[in-house]
Short mmCIF file of C-alpha atoms in Angstrom, two decimals:
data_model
loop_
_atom_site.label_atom_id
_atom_site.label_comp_id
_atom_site.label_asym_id
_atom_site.label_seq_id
_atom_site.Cartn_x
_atom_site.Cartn_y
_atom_site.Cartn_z
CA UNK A 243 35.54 -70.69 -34.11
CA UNK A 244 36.83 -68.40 -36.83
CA UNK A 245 34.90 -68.31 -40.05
CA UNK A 246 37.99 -68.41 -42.40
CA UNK A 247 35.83 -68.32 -45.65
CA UNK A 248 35.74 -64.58 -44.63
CA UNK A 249 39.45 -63.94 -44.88
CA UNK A 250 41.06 -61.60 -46.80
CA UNK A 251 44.50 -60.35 -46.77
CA UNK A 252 43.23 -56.99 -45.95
CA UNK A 253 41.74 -58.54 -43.18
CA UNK A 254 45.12 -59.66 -41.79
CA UNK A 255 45.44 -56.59 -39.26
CA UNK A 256 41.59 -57.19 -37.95
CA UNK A 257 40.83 -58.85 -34.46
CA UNK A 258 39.30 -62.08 -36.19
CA UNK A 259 42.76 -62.79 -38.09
CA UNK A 260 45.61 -60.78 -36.97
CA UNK A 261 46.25 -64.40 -35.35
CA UNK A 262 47.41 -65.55 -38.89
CA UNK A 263 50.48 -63.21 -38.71
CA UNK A 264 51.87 -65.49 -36.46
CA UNK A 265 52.03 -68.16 -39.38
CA UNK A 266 54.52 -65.62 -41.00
CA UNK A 267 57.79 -67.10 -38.79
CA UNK A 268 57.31 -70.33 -40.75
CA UNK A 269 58.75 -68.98 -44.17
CA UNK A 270 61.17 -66.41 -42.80
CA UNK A 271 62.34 -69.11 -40.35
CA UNK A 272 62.67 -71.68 -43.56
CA UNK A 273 65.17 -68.81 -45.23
CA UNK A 274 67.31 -68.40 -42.27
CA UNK A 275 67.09 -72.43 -41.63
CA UNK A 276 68.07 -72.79 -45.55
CA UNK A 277 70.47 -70.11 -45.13
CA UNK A 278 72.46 -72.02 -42.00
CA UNK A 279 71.92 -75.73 -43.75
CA UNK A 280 73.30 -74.43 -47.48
CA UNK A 281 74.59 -70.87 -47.62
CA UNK A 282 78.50 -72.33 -46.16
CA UNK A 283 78.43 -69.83 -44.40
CA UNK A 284 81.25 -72.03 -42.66
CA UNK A 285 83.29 -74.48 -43.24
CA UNK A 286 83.41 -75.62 -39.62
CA UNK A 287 81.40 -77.73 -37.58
CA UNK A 288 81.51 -79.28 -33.82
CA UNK A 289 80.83 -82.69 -34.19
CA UNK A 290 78.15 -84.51 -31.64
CA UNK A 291 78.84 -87.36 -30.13
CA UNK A 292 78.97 -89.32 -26.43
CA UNK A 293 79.51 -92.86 -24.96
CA UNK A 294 75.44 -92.92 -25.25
CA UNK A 295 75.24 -92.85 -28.91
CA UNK A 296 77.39 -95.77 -29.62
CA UNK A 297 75.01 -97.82 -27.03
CA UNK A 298 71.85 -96.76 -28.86
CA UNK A 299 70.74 -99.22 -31.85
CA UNK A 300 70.63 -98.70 -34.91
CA UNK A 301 66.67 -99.57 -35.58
CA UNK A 302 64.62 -98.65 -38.95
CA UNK A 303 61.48 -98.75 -37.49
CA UNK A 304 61.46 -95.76 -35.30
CA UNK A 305 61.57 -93.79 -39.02
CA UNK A 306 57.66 -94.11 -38.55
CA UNK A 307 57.58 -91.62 -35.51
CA UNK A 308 60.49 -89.44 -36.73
CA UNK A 309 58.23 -89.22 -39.89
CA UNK A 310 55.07 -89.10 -38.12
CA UNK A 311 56.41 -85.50 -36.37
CA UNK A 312 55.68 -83.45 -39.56
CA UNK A 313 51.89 -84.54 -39.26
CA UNK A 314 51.80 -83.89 -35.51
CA UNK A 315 53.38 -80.70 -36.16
CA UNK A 316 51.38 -79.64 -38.94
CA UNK A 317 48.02 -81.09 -38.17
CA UNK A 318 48.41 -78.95 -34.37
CA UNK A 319 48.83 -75.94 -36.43
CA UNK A 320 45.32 -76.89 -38.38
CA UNK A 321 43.49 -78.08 -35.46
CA UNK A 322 44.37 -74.70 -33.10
CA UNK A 323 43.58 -72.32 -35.96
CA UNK A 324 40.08 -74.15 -36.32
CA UNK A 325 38.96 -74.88 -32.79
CA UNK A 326 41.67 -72.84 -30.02
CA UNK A 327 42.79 -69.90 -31.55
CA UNK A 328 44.23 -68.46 -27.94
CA UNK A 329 45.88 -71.34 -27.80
CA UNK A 330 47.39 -71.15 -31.30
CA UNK A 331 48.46 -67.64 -30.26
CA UNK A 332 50.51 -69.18 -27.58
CA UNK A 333 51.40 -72.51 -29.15
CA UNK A 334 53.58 -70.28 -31.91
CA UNK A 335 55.06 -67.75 -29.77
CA UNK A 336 56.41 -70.63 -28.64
CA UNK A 337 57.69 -72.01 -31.75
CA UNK A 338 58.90 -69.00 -32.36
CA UNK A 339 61.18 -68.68 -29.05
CA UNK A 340 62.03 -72.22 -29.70
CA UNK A 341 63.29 -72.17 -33.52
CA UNK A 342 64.83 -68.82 -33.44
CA UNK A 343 66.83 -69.93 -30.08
CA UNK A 344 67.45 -73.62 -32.19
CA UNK A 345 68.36 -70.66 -35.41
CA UNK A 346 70.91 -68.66 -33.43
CA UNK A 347 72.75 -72.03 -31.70
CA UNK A 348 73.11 -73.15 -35.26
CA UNK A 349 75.02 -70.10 -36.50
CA UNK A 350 77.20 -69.63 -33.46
CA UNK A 351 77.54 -72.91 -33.02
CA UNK A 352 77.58 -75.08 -36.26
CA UNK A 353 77.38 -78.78 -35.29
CA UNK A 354 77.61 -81.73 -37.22
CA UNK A 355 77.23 -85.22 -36.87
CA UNK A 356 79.03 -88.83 -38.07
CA UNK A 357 76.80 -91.73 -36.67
CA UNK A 358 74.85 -92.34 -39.42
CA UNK A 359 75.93 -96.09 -40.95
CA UNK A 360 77.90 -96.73 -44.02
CA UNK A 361 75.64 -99.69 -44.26
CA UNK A 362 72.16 -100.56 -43.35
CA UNK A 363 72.09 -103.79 -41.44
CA UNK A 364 69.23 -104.90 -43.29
CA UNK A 365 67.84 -103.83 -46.57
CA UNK A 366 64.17 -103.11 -46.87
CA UNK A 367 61.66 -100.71 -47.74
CA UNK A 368 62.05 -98.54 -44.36
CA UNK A 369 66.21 -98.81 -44.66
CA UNK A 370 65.57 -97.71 -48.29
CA UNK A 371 63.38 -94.96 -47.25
CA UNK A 372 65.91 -93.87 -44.56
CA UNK A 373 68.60 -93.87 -47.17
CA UNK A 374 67.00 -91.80 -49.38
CA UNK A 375 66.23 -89.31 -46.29
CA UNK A 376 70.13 -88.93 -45.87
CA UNK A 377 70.70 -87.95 -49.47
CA UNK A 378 67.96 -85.33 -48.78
CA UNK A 379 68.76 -84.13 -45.54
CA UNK A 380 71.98 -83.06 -44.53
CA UNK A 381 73.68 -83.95 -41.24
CA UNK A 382 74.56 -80.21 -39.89
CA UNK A 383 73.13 -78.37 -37.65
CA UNK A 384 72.09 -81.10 -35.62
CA UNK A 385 71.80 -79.48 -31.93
CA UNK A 386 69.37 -78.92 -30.68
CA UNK A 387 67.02 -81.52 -32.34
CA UNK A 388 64.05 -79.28 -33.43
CA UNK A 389 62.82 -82.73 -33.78
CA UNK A 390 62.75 -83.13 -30.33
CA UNK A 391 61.21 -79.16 -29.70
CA UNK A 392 58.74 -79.53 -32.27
CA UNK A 393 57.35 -82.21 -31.02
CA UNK A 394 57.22 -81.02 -27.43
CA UNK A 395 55.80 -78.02 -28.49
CA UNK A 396 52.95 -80.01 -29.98
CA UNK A 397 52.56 -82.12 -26.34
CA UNK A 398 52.51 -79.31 -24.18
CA UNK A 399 49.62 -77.40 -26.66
CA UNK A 400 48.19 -80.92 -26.78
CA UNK A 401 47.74 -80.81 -23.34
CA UNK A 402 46.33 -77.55 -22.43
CA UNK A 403 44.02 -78.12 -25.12
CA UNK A 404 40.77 -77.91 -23.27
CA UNK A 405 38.93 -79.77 -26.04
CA UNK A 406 41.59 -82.73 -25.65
CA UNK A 407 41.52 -83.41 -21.74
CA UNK A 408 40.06 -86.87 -22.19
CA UNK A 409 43.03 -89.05 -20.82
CA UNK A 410 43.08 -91.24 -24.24
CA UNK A 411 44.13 -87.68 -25.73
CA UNK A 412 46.53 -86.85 -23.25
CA UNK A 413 48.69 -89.98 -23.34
CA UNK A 414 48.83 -90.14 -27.08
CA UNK A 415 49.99 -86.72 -27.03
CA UNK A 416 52.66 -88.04 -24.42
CA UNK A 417 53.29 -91.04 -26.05
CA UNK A 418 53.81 -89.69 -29.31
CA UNK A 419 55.96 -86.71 -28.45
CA UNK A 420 58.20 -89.62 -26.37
CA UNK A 421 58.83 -91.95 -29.36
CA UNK A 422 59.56 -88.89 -32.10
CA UNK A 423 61.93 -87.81 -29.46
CA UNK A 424 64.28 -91.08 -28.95
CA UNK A 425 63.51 -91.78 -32.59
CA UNK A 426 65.96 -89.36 -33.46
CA UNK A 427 68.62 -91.29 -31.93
CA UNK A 428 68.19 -94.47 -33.15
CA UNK A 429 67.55 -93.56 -36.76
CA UNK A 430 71.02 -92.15 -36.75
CA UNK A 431 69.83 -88.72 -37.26
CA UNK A 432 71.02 -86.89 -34.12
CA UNK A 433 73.61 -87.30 -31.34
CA UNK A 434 71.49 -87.82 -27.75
CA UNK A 435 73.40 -84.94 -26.88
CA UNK A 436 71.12 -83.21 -29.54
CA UNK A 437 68.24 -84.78 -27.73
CA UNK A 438 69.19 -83.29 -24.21
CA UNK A 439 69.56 -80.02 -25.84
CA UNK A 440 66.34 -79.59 -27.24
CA UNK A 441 64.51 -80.64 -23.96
CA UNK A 442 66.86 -77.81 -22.36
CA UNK A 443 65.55 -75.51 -24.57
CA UNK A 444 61.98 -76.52 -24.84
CA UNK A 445 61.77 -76.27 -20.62
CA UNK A 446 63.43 -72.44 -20.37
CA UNK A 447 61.14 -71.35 -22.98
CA UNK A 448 57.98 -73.44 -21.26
CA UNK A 449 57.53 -70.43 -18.43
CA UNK A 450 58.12 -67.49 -20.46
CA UNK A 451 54.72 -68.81 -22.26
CA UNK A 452 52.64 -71.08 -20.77
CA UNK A 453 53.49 -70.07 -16.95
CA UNK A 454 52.40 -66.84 -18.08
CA UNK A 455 49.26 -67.68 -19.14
CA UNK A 456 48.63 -69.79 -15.59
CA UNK A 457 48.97 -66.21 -14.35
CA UNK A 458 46.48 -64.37 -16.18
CA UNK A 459 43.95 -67.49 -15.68
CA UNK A 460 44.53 -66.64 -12.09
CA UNK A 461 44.06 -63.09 -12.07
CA UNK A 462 40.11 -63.18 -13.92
CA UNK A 463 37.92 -62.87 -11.25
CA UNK A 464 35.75 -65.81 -10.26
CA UNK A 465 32.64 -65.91 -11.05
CA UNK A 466 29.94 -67.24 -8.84
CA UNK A 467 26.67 -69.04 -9.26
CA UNK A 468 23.64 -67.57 -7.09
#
């Protein structure tokens, strides 16, 4: 465990925290996303859509897990800094491969989408939440879903965590990176072609990382007990 009273931001380059730089991607990755969502730096977008969206439901109450994602996202980040920092290391170089490949599709490839509906079929507090998440949000950019990555990247750190191998642990982490997934769909928010996307991306970037570090597990040398 890192002592993080102790920090300093002279400290930043030391072994104890040079992990923090890592944490750096987040706002330079939040001017390039705000740069793509609201510099028009087009005026033309590739729409998503397939046969599969217009089976999918419309259904309000999957906002909880599309919500839920920015506290499994964020509360990863704050449980690997305090108790798996090696795993932290490699849970963001992950993020990192992830967004900035989500970063580049989305200014070669500018993508839009039109399945939102023009009217709720019911009217109450989650529709009126929902509604007020489409005036905030805009509907660009939409593939890949970094929905869908973010919340794989949290279930694959989730289960490598060696403090979370308890089988309760490992199927929440499943379940929950499942539902956040599809909820994207049926809130209206992304095209399943989105959704297939960002599981395409999340499993090329999964070796580059974590296959890796199966490799240099397997090269320590065993140690024995006389």
């Amino acid at each position: 465990m890192v002592d993080y009273r102790q920090f300093r931001l002279n400290k930043l380059n030391t072994p104890e925290f040079q992990h923090l730089r890592l944490l750096l991607f987040w706002p330079l990755f939040g001017i390039l996303f705000y740069m793509a969502e609201r510099g028009n730096i087009t005026s033309t977008y590739f729409p998503m859509h397939c046969a599969l969206d217009d089976k999918i439901p419309f259904c309000e109450w999957f906002l909880i897990p599309y919500l839920f994602w920015f506290v499994f996202l964020a509360g990863m980040h704050i449980y690997l800094l305090l108790f798996d920092v090696p795993l932290f290391e490699d849970f963001m170089r992950y993020i990192i491969i992830t967004y900035s490949a989500g970063l580049i599709i989305f200014f070669l490839f500018p993508t839009c989408q039109y399945l939102r509906p023009s009217v709720f079929p019911r009217d109450n507090l989650l529709t009126q939440m929902l509604g007020a998440f489409y005036n905030f949000d805009t509907s660009t950019n939409v593939c890949p879903s970094l929905h869908v990555v973010g919340s794989l990247a949290v279930t694959f750190a989730g289960w490598r965590c060696s403090k979370l191998q308890a089988s309760g642990w490992k199927i929440f982490f499943g379940v929950a990176g499942i539902l956040i997934s599809i909820s994207t769909v049926f809130v209206k928010q992304h095209s399943a072609i989105d959704l297939a996307a960002g599981l395409i991306v999340c499993v090329l970037a999964y070796p580059l990382i974590y296959c890796k570090l199966n490799e240099r597990a397997a090269d320590r040398p065993v140690q024995r007990i006389t």
